[in-house]
PDB file of C-alpha atoms in Angstrom:
ATOM      1  CA  MET A 172       6.397  13.610 -14.139  1.00 86.00           C
ATOM      2  CA  ASN A 173       4.409  15.677 -11.662  1.00 93.00           C
ATOM      3  CA  LEU A 174       1.530  13.959  -9.870  1.00 96.00           C
ATOM      4  CA  SER A 175      -0.804  15.935  -7.629  1.00 97.00           C
ATOM      5  CA  VAL A 176      -3.584  14.121  -5.779  1.00 98.00           C
ATOM      6  CA  LEU A 177      -6.567  16.082  -4.459  1.00 98.00           C
ATOM      7  CA  VAL A 178      -8.773  14.717  -1.655  1.00 97.00           C
ATOM      8  CA  PRO A 179     -11.651  16.393   0.240  1.00 96.00           C
ATOM      9  CA  THR A 180     -11.811  17.263   3.919  1.00 95.00           C
ATOM     10  CA  SER A 181     -14.843  14.941   4.084  1.00 94.00           C
ATOM     11  CA  LEU A 182     -12.969  11.779   3.118  1.00 93.00           C
ATOM     12  CA  VAL A 183     -13.300  10.305   6.650  1.00 94.00           C
ATOM     13  CA  ARG A 184     -16.995  11.198   6.944  1.00 91.00           C
ATOM     14  CA  GLU A 185     -18.103   7.566   7.330  1.00 90.00           C
ATOM     15  CA  ALA A 186     -15.494   6.600   9.970  1.00 92.00           C
ATOM     16  CA  GLU A 187     -17.093   5.419  13.206  1.00 92.00           C
ATOM     17  CA  ASP A 188     -14.383   6.775  15.483  1.00 95.00           C
ATOM     18  CA  GLN A 189     -11.050   8.615  15.431  1.00 96.00           C
ATOM     19  CA  ARG A 190      -9.084   5.393  15.317  1.00 96.00           C
ATOM     20  CA  GLU A 191     -10.813   4.291  12.116  1.00 96.00           C
ATOM     21  CA  ALA A 192     -10.481   7.782  10.634  1.00 96.00           C
ATOM     22  CA  THR A 193      -6.734   7.704  11.317  1.00 97.00           C
ATOM     23  CA  ARG A 194      -6.361   4.270   9.743  1.00 96.00           C
ATOM     24  CA  LYS A 195      -8.208   5.420   6.623  1.00 96.00           C
ATOM     25  CA  LEU A 196      -5.934   8.442   6.253  1.00 97.00           C
ATOM     26  CA  GLY A 197      -2.944   6.151   6.597  1.00 96.00           C
ATOM     27  CA  TYR A 198      -3.982   4.236   3.482  1.00 96.00           C
ATOM     28  CA  VAL A 199      -4.515   7.500   1.603  1.00 97.00           C
ATOM     29  CA  ALA A 200      -0.918   8.430   2.476  1.00 96.00           C
ATOM     30  CA  ARG A 201       0.233   4.957   1.430  1.00 95.00           C
ATOM     31  CA  ALA A 202      -1.389   5.352  -1.979  1.00 96.00           C
ATOM     32  CA  ALA A 203       0.317   8.724  -2.461  1.00 96.00           C
ATOM     33  CA  ALA A 204       3.693   7.179  -1.618  1.00 94.00           C
ATOM     34  CA  VAL A 205       3.238   3.987  -3.675  1.00 94.00           C
ATOM     35  CA  PHE A 206       2.480   5.929  -6.858  1.00 95.00           C
ATOM     36  CA  ARG A 207       5.122   8.604  -6.246  1.00 93.00           C
ATOM     37  CA  ALA A 208       2.793  11.560  -5.841  1.00 95.00           C
ATOM     38  CA  ASN A 209       4.597  14.873  -5.476  1.00 93.00           C
ATOM     39  CA  GLU A 210       1.864  16.352  -3.335  1.00 95.00           C
ATOM     40  CA  LEU A 211      -1.358  15.533  -1.566  1.00 97.00           C
ATOM     41  CA  VAL A 212      -3.748  18.489  -1.515  1.00 97.00           C
ATOM     42  CA  VAL A 213      -6.709  18.618   0.889  1.00 97.00           C
ATOM     43  CA  PHE A 214      -9.547  20.761  -0.460  1.00 96.00           C
ATOM     44  CA  PRO A 215     -12.597  21.932   1.555  1.00 95.00           C
ATOM     45  CA  ASP A 216     -15.918  20.105   1.556  1.00 93.00           C
ATOM     46  CA  GLU A 217     -17.409  21.439   4.760  1.00 89.00           C
ATOM     47  CA  ASP A 218     -20.947  20.363   3.870  1.00 90.00           C
ATOM     48  CA  GLY A 219     -19.806  16.742   3.723  1.00 88.00           C
ATOM     49  CA  GLU A 220     -17.715  16.670   6.895  1.00 89.00           C
ATOM     50  CA  ASN A 221     -18.830  14.695   9.926  1.00 86.00           C
ATOM     51  CA  LYS A 222     -16.847  14.646  13.184  1.00 87.00           C
ATOM     52  CA  TRP A 223     -13.417  15.286  11.692  1.00 89.00           C
ATOM     53  CA  GLY A 224     -12.698  18.111   9.276  1.00 88.00           C
ATOM     54  CA  GLY A 225      -9.861  19.720   7.402  1.00 90.00           C
ATOM     55  CA  GLU A 226      -7.476  20.374  10.287  1.00 93.00           C
ATOM     56  CA  PHE A 227      -7.652  16.754  11.458  1.00 95.00           C
ATOM     57  CA  VAL A 228      -7.266  15.363   7.920  1.00 96.00           C
ATOM     58  CA  GLU A 229      -4.337  17.644   7.084  1.00 96.00           C
ATOM     59  CA  THR A 230      -2.547  17.012  10.391  1.00 96.00           C
ATOM     60  CA  VAL A 231      -2.726  13.212  10.165  1.00 97.00           C
ATOM     61  CA  LEU A 232      -1.630  13.213   6.517  1.00 97.00           C
ATOM     62  CA  ARG A 233       1.279  15.563   7.278  1.00 95.00           C
ATOM     63  CA  TYR A 234       2.315  13.311  10.157  1.00 95.00           C
ATOM     64  CA  ALA A 235       2.141  10.232   7.941  1.00 95.00           C
ATOM     65  CA  ALA A 236       4.333  11.969   5.347  1.00 93.00           C
ATOM     66  CA  THR A 237       6.956  12.892   7.963  1.00 92.00           C
ATOM     67  CA  PRO A 238       9.856  10.402   8.255  1.00 90.00           C
ATOM     68  CA  PRO A 239       9.543   8.353  11.487  1.00 90.00           C
ATOM     69  CA  TYR A 240      12.873   9.620  12.852  1.00 87.00           C
ATOM     70  CA  LEU A 241      11.583  13.228  12.756  1.00 90.00           C
ATOM     71  CA  ARG A 242       8.013  12.756  14.009  1.00 91.00           C
ATOM     72  CA  LYS A 243       8.648  13.217  17.722  1.00 88.00           C
ATOM     73  CA  GLU A 244      10.655  16.392  17.211  1.00 86.00           C
ATOM     74  CA  VAL A 245       8.312  17.898  14.629  1.00 89.00           C
ATOM     75  CA  TRP A 246       4.934  16.976  16.110  1.00 91.00           C
ATOM     76  CA  GLY A 247       5.276  16.269  19.810  1.00 89.00           C
ATOM     77  CA  LYS A 248       1.881  15.269  21.266  1.00 90.00           C
ATOM     78  CA  ARG A 249      -1.387  16.400  19.662  1.00 93.00           C
ATOM     79  CA  ASP A 250      -4.944  15.210  20.141  1.00 93.00           C
ATOM     80  CA  GLU A 251      -5.346  14.643  16.383  1.00 95.00           C
ATOM     81  CA  LEU A 252      -2.482  12.135  16.574  1.00 96.00           C
ATOM     82  CA  ARG A 253      -3.894  10.058  19.436  1.00 95.00           C
ATOM     83  CA  TYR A 254      -3.983   6.937  17.238  1.00 96.00           C
ATOM     84  CA  ALA A 255      -0.961   7.718  15.059  1.00 94.00           C
ATOM     85  CA  GLY A 256       0.610   4.439  16.132  1.00 93.00           C
ATOM     86  CA  ILE A 257      -1.750   2.469  13.863  1.00 94.00           C
ATOM     87  CA  LEU A 258      -0.716   4.336  10.708  1.00 94.00           C
ATOM     88  CA  PRO A 259       0.846   1.966   8.155  1.00 91.00           C
ATOM     89  CA  PRO A 260       4.464   2.867   7.311  1.00 87.00           C
ATOM     90  CA  VAL A 261       4.861   5.020   4.216  1.00 85.00           C
ATOM     91  CA  LEU A 262       8.472   3.922   3.555  1.00 72.00           C
ATOM     92  CA  VAL A 263       9.363   6.394   0.821  1.00 68.00           C
ATOM     93  CA  SER A 264      12.015   4.595  -1.233  1.00 58.00           C
ATOM     94  CA  SER A 265      14.559   7.412  -1.419  1.00 53.00           C
ATOM     95  CA  THR A 266      14.658   7.666   2.391  1.00 50.00           C
ATOM     96  CA  THR A 267      15.147   3.948   2.948  1.00 48.00           C
ATOM     97  CA  ALA A 268      17.881   3.476   0.337  1.00 45.00           C
ATOM     98  CA  GLY A 269      21.514   3.881   1.133  1.00 44.00           C
ATOM     99  CA  ASP A 270      21.863   1.652   4.172  1.00 45.00           C
ATOM    100  CA  SER A 271      25.125   0.526   2.568  1.00 46.00           C
ATOM    101  CA  ASP A 272      27.890   2.749   1.194  1.00 46.00           C
ATOM    102  CA  GLU A 273      27.053   1.667  -2.342  1.00 53.00           C
ATOM    103  CA  THR A 274      23.863   3.721  -2.756  1.00 57.00           C
ATOM    104  CA  PRO A 275      23.820   7.302  -1.404  1.00 69.00           C
ATOM    105  CA  ALA A 276      20.554   8.046   0.361  1.00 83.00           C
ATOM    106  CA  LEU A 277      18.574  11.252   0.087  1.00 87.00           C
ATOM    107  CA  ARG A 278      17.015  11.907   3.480  1.00 89.00           C
ATOM    108  CA  GLU A 279      14.920  14.609   5.013  1.00 91.00           C
ATOM    109  CA  GLY A 280      16.513  16.332   7.974  1.00 92.00           C
ATOM    110  CA  ILE A 281      15.539  19.076  10.377  1.00 92.00           C
ATOM    111  CA  VAL A 282      17.985  21.779  11.471  1.00 94.00           C
ATOM    112  CA  THR A 283      18.361  21.691  15.257  1.00 92.00           C
ATOM    113  CA  GLU A 284      21.076  24.342  15.637  1.00 93.00           C
ATOM    114  CA  VAL A 285      22.698  27.048  13.522  1.00 94.00           C
ATOM    115  CA  GLY A 286      26.354  27.484  14.382  1.00 88.00           C
ATOM    116  CA  PRO A 287      29.315  29.590  13.254  1.00 84.00           C
ATOM    117  CA  ASP A 288      31.381  29.130  10.095  1.00 85.00           C
ATOM    118  CA  ASP A 289      28.357  28.336   7.918  1.00 89.00           C
ATOM    119  CA  ARG A 290      27.632  25.091   9.720  1.00 94.00           C
ATOM    120  CA  VAL A 291      24.389  23.660  11.094  1.00 95.00           C
ATOM    121  CA  ARG A 292      23.458  20.607  13.106  1.00 94.00           C
ATOM    122  CA  VAL A 293      20.876  18.409  11.424  1.00 95.00           C
ATOM    123  CA  ASN A 294      18.754  15.551  12.728  1.00 93.00           C
ATOM    124  CA  CYS A 295      18.398  13.180   9.767  1.00 89.00           C
ATOM    125  CA  GLY A 296      17.922   9.844  11.455  1.00 84.00           C
ATOM    126  CA  MET A 297      21.503   9.112  12.431  1.00 85.00           C
ATOM    127  CA  GLN A 298      22.418   8.212  16.012  1.00 82.00           C
ATOM    128  CA  HIS A 299      22.969  11.897  16.785  1.00 88.00           C
ATOM    129  CA  PRO A 300      22.442  15.184  14.909  1.00 91.00           C
ATOM    130  CA  ILE A 301      25.357  15.760  12.540  1.00 93.00           C
ATOM    131  CA  SER A 302      27.255  18.950  11.730  1.00 94.00           C
ATOM    132  CA  LEU A 303      27.107  19.962   8.074  1.00 95.00           C
ATOM    133  CA  PHE A 304      28.186  22.901   5.938  1.00 94.00           C
ATOM    134  CA  ILE A 305      25.517  25.175   4.473  1.00 94.00           C
ATOM    135  CA  PRO A 306      25.873  25.048   0.666  1.00 92.00           C
ATOM    136  CA  PRO A 307      26.703  28.355  -1.033  1.00 91.00           C
ATOM    137  CA  GLY A 308      23.594  30.347  -1.891  1.00 89.00           C
ATOM    138  CA  MET A 309      21.354  28.608   0.662  1.00 91.00           C
ATOM    139  CA  ASP A 310      19.926  30.409   3.691  1.00 91.00           C
ATOM    140  CA  ILE A 311      18.992  27.910   6.395  1.00 93.00           C
ATOM    141  CA  ALA A 312      17.285  28.614   9.717  1.00 92.00           C
ATOM    142  CA  LYS A 313      16.723  26.549  12.861  1.00 91.00           C
ATOM    143  CA  GLY A 314      13.704  24.253  12.502  1.00 89.00           C
ATOM    144  CA  GLU A 315      13.898  24.209   8.709  1.00 90.00           C
ATOM    145  CA  ARG A 316      13.649  20.933   6.813  1.00 89.00           C
ATOM    146  CA  VAL A 317      16.485  20.182   4.426  1.00 92.00           C
ATOM    147  CA  ALA A 318      17.511  17.422   2.025  1.00 92.00           C
ATOM    148  CA  VAL A 319      20.636  15.519   3.090  1.00 94.00           C
ATOM    149  CA  ARG A 320      22.621  13.247   0.809  1.00 93.00           C
ATOM    150  CA  ILE A 321      24.278  10.494   2.898  1.00 91.00           C
ATOM    151  CA  SER A 322      27.088   8.606   1.148  1.00 89.00           C
ATOM    152  CA  SER A 323      28.477   6.773   4.178  1.00 87.00           C
ATOM    153  CA  ARG A 324      27.350   6.000   7.711  1.00 84.00           C
ATOM    154  CA  GLU A 325      30.659   4.779   9.186  1.00 84.00           C
ATOM    155  CA  PRO A 326      32.440   7.132   9.035  1.00 87.00           C
ATOM    156  CA  VAL A 327      29.643   9.621   8.489  1.00 88.00           C
ATOM    157  CA  ARG A 328      29.868  11.394   5.155  1.00 91.00           C
ATOM    158  CA  ALA A 329      26.913  13.595   4.284  1.00 93.00           C
ATOM    159  CA  ARG A 330      26.045  16.957   2.784  1.00 93.00           C
ATOM    160  CA  ILE A 331      23.041  19.257   2.480  1.00 94.00           C
ATOM    161  CA  VAL A 332      21.821  19.449  -1.106  1.00 93.00           C
ATOM    162  CA  ASP A 333      19.488  21.859  -2.872  1.00 91.00           C
ATOM    163  CA  GLU A 334      17.083  19.157  -4.077  1.00 87.00           C
ATOM    164  CA  PRO A 335      13.379  18.415  -3.560  1.00 85.00           C
ATOM    165  CA  LEU A 336      12.738  16.571  -0.316  1.00 82.00           C
ATOM    166  CA  PRO A 337      11.895  12.862  -0.601  1.00 80.00           C
ATOM    167  CA  GLY A 338       8.270  11.790  -0.495  1.00 86.00           C
ATOM    168  CA  PHE A 339       5.275  14.070  -0.960  1.00 92.00           C
ATOM    169  CA  ASP A 340       4.112  17.407   0.404  1.00 92.00           C
ATOM    170  CA  VAL A 341       0.746  17.893   2.091  1.00 95.00           C
ATOM    171  CA  SER A 342      -1.125  21.187   1.770  1.00 94.00           C
ATOM    172  CA  ARG A 343      -4.639  22.569   2.017  1.00 95.00           C
ATOM    173  CA  MET A 344      -6.175  24.833  -0.639  1.00 95.00           C
ATOM    174  CA  ASP A 345      -9.353  25.451  -2.584  1.00 94.00           C
ATOM    175  CA  LEU A 346     -10.124  23.118  -5.465  1.00 94.00           C
ATOM    176  CA  THR A 347     -10.140  25.958  -8.001  1.00 92.00           C
ATOM    177  CA  GLU A 348      -6.726  27.157  -6.836  1.00 94.00           C
ATOM    178  CA  ALA A 349      -5.220  23.660  -7.045  1.00 95.00           C
ATOM    179  CA  LEU A 350      -6.551  23.146 -10.573  1.00 94.00           C
ATOM    180  CA  GLY A 351      -5.445  26.578 -11.757  1.00 93.00           C
ATOM    181  CA  ARG A 352      -1.725  26.165 -11.143  1.00 94.00           C
ATOM    182  CA  PRO A 353       0.536  26.216 -14.220  1.00 94.00           C
ATOM    183  CA  ASP A 354       2.077  22.810 -13.399  1.00 93.00           C
ATOM    184  CA  ALA A 355      -1.267  21.032 -12.920  1.00 95.00           C
ATOM    185  CA  GLY A 356      -0.869  19.033 -16.148  1.00 96.00           C
ATOM    186  CA  VAL A 357      -3.926  17.066 -17.242  1.00 95.00           C
ATOM    187  CA  ARG A 358      -6.670  17.783 -14.693  1.00 96.00           C
ATOM    188  CA  ILE A 359      -8.731  14.651 -14.057  1.00 95.00           C
ATOM    189  CA  ALA A 360     -11.901  14.324 -11.979  1.00 94.00           C
ATOM    190  CA  THR A 361     -12.788  10.769 -10.936  1.00 94.00           C
ATOM    191  CA  SER A 362     -16.466   9.845 -10.918  1.00 93.00           C
ATOM    192  CA  ARG A 363     -18.638   6.833 -11.696  1.00 91.00           C
ATOM    193  CA  TYR A 364     -20.531   9.131 -14.074  1.00 91.00           C
ATOM    194  CA  GLY A 365     -17.461  10.046 -16.091  1.00 91.00           C
ATOM    195  CA  GLU A 366     -16.076   8.525 -19.285  1.00 91.00           C
ATOM    196  CA  SER A 367     -15.212   4.849 -18.761  1.00 92.00           C
ATOM    197  CA  LEU A 368     -11.505   4.127 -18.824  1.00 92.00           C
ATOM    198  CA  SER A 369     -10.603   1.454 -21.391  1.00 92.00           C
ATOM    199  CA  VAL A 370      -7.348   0.020 -22.724  1.00 91.00           C
ATOM    200  CA  PRO A 371      -7.447   2.069 -25.971  1.00 90.00           C
ATOM    201  CA  ARG A 372      -8.433   5.218 -24.062  1.00 91.00           C
ATOM    202  CA  LEU A 373      -5.636   4.688 -21.553  1.00 92.00           C
ATOM    203  CA  GLY A 374      -3.029   4.665 -24.322  1.00 90.00           C
ATOM    204  CA  ASP A 375      -4.186   8.044 -25.639  1.00 91.00           C
ATOM    205  CA  LEU A 376      -4.459   9.463 -22.144  1.00 93.00           C
ATOM    206  CA  THR A 377      -0.966   8.294 -21.133  1.00 93.00           C
ATOM    207  CA  ALA A 378       0.533  10.111 -24.112  1.00 92.00           C
ATOM    208  CA  ARG A 379      -1.426  13.248 -23.229  1.00 93.00           C
ATOM    209  CA  ILE A 380      -0.244  13.132 -19.602  1.00 94.00           C
ATOM    210  CA  THR A 381       3.369  12.711 -20.719  1.00 93.00           C
ATOM    211  CA  ASP A 382       3.134  15.673 -23.091  1.00 94.00           C
ATOM    212  CA  ALA A 383       1.603  17.811 -20.321  1.00 94.00           C
ATOM    213  CA  GLY A 384       4.356  16.918 -17.874  1.00 94.00           C
ATOM    214  CA  GLY A 385       2.041  15.230 -15.398  1.00 96.00           C
ATOM    215  CA  MET A 386      -1.474  15.278 -14.006  1.00 97.00           C
ATOM    216  CA  THR A 387      -3.699  16.384 -11.179  1.00 97.00           C
ATOM    217  CA  VAL A 388      -6.227  13.757 -10.055  1.00 97.00           C
ATOM    218  CA  ALA A 389      -9.147  14.637  -7.783  1.00 97.00           C
ATOM    219  CA  PHE A 390     -11.207  12.220  -5.695  1.00 97.00           C
ATOM    220  CA  GLY A 391     -14.485  12.505  -3.836  1.00 94.00           C
ATOM    221  CA  SER A 392     -15.544  10.946  -0.537  1.00 92.00           C
ATOM    222  CA  PRO A 393     -17.728   7.898   0.198  1.00 83.00           C
ATOM    223  CA  GLY A 394     -21.362   8.644  -0.556  1.00 80.00           C
ATOM    224  CA  ARG A 395     -20.484  12.149  -1.705  1.00 88.00           C
ATOM    225  CA  GLY A 396     -18.660  12.230  -5.004  1.00 90.00           C
ATOM    226  CA  LEU A 397     -17.168  15.201  -6.789  1.00 92.00           C
ATOM    227  CA  PRO A 398     -20.361  15.981  -8.778  1.00 91.00           C
ATOM    228  CA  ASP A 399     -22.355  16.219  -5.542  1.00 91.00           C
ATOM    229  CA  MET A 400     -19.731  18.499  -3.991  1.00 92.00           C
ATOM    230  CA  LEU A 401     -19.820  20.781  -7.036  1.00 90.00           C
ATOM    231  CA  GLY A 402     -23.603  20.811  -7.406  1.00 89.00           C
ATOM    232  CA  MET A 403     -23.508  18.867 -10.675  1.00 88.00           C
ATOM    233  CA  SER A 404     -25.890  16.155 -11.866  1.00 86.00           C
ATOM    234  CA  PRO A 405     -24.765  12.940 -13.621  1.00 84.00           C
ATOM    235  CA  GLU A 406     -25.990  14.516 -16.863  1.00 82.00           C
ATOM    236  CA  ASP A 407     -23.823  17.564 -16.231  1.00 82.00           C
ATOM    237  CA  VAL A 408     -20.779  15.321 -15.910  1.00 84.00           C
ATOM    238  CA  ALA A 409     -21.526  13.530 -19.168  1.00 76.00           C
ATOM    239  CA  ASP A 410     -22.084  16.773 -21.067  1.00 71.00           C
ATOM    240  CA  VAL A 411     -19.369  18.921 -19.518  1.00 61.00           C
ATOM    241  CA  GLU A 412     -16.858  20.588 -21.856  1.00 60.00           C
ATOM    242  CA  PRO A 413     -13.228  21.208 -20.858  1.00 52.00           C
ATOM    243  CA  SER A 414     -13.891  24.948 -20.658  1.00 46.00           C
ATOM    244  CA  VAL A 415     -16.910  24.511 -18.385  1.00 47.00           C
ATOM    245  CA  GLY A 416     -17.028  23.807 -14.669  1.00 57.00           C
ATOM    246  CA  PRO A 417     -14.374  24.147 -11.950  1.00 71.00           C
ATOM    247  CA  GLY A 418     -11.405  23.577 -14.255  1.00 86.00           C
ATOM    248  CA  PHE A 419     -11.137  19.854 -15.011  1.00 92.00           C
ATOM    249  CA  ASP A 420     -10.003  18.662 -18.435  1.00 92.00           C
ATOM    250  CA  LEU A 421     -12.012  15.447 -18.216  1.00 91.00           C
ATOM    251  CA  TRP A 422     -14.238  13.370 -15.964  1.00 93.00           C
ATOM    252  CA  LEU A 423     -13.088   9.770 -15.804  1.00 94.00           C
ATOM    253  CA  ASN A 424     -14.634   6.570 -14.458  1.00 94.00           C
ATOM    254  CA  THR A 425     -11.504   4.594 -13.541  1.00 94.00           C
ATOM    255  CA  ILE A 426     -13.506   1.639 -12.149  1.00 93.00           C
ATOM    256  CA  PRO A 427     -16.000   1.008 -14.977  1.00 90.00           C
ATOM    257  CA  ARG A 428     -17.041  -2.391 -13.616  1.00 89.00           C
ATOM    258  CA  GLN A 429     -17.629  -1.183 -10.076  1.00 87.00           C
ATOM    259  CA  GLY A 430     -19.174  -4.000  -8.079  1.00 85.00           C
ATOM    260  CA  SER A 431     -19.693  -2.197  -4.780  1.00 83.00           C
ATOM    261  CA  GLU A 432     -22.275   0.527  -4.314  1.00 80.00           C
ATOM    262  CA  VAL A 433     -19.664   2.795  -2.721  1.00 82.00           C
ATOM    263  CA  VAL A 434     -15.938   2.909  -3.452  1.00 87.00           C
ATOM    264  CA  ARG A 435     -13.952   4.426  -0.603  1.00 91.00           C
ATOM    265  CA  THR A 436     -11.487   7.206  -1.368  1.00 93.00           C
ATOM    266  CA  GLU A 437      -8.410   5.141  -0.558  1.00 94.00           C
ATOM    267  CA  GLU A 438      -9.708   2.288  -2.724  1.00 94.00           C
ATOM    268  CA  ALA A 439     -10.387   4.664  -5.596  1.00 95.00           C
ATOM    269  CA  MET A 440      -6.865   6.074  -5.269  1.00 96.00           C
ATOM    270  CA  PHE A 441      -5.194   2.688  -5.587  1.00 96.00           C
ATOM    271  CA  ALA A 442      -7.446   1.595  -8.467  1.00 95.00           C
ATOM    272  CA  SER A 443      -7.161   4.874 -10.385  1.00 96.00           C
ATOM    273  CA  LEU A 444      -3.480   5.652  -9.942  1.00 97.00           C
ATOM    274  CA  ALA A 445      -2.469   2.073 -10.819  1.00 96.00           C
ATOM    275  CA  SER A 446      -3.855   2.667 -14.310  1.00 94.00           C
ATOM    276  CA  LEU A 447      -3.062   6.336 -14.765  1.00 95.00           C
ATOM    277  CA  THR A 448       0.628   5.989 -13.845  1.00 94.00           C
ATOM    278  CA  LEU A 449       1.308   3.206 -16.351  1.00 90.00           C
ATOM    279  CA  THR A 450       4.015   4.037 -18.880  1.00 82.00           C
ATOM    280  CA  GLU A 451       3.909   3.504 -22.615  1.00 71.00           C
TER     281      GLU A 451
END
């Protein structure tokens, strides 16, 4: 099942400093990993941004999604990553499996050298980069990220495979573009003014998500929800039809008994995705 999570560039608007903004983004990345999101899309909300905008948000999230053994090589030193050391570990399950020979691990690697005889050297978290054959039909360049299936560490037995990389991708695009993709599935906007999620409603919605092959779930930022970003009133949200507005199929209140005046984006992600990813 495909799961796309959309967050605004303004999601760290209330952070007091860069350290706190980085920590907040770390929990957003954690939520994406915990609920097996395929991608985390950052969409523009320039009117709601404070000190840190889209480039900062995207960079920190991309860094958080990068396996620890590749971060130094991929990112080097950047001002946006000054406090990257406080990011909580993402620990994508498919990259941490396979420490024994019993369970082959799928790991992300980066090509450090392209050699003769259809071989490349790949840094994939082993003690040294390893030499691997390029699978037939694949064209691989230096610096490219590849999926590596490791079946043994001692002796090393591994191969490059044409499979999706572990974890989630991070990209930046307009909200309308993200909602208009053919694999978007059920397009859900989260808002306290939306339809309240209940146990009976969840059962119907789960079946609908399964039939659609997944879902795209969009979140607002603290003090500036999706309706505000889109110039909609609470009444507009209640009355909106699926064919009206920016392209959502429904507006959903996933925390109907909200006890705090403001729910932070990372809190809303954990609360919402915990319900929406339940299986029948």
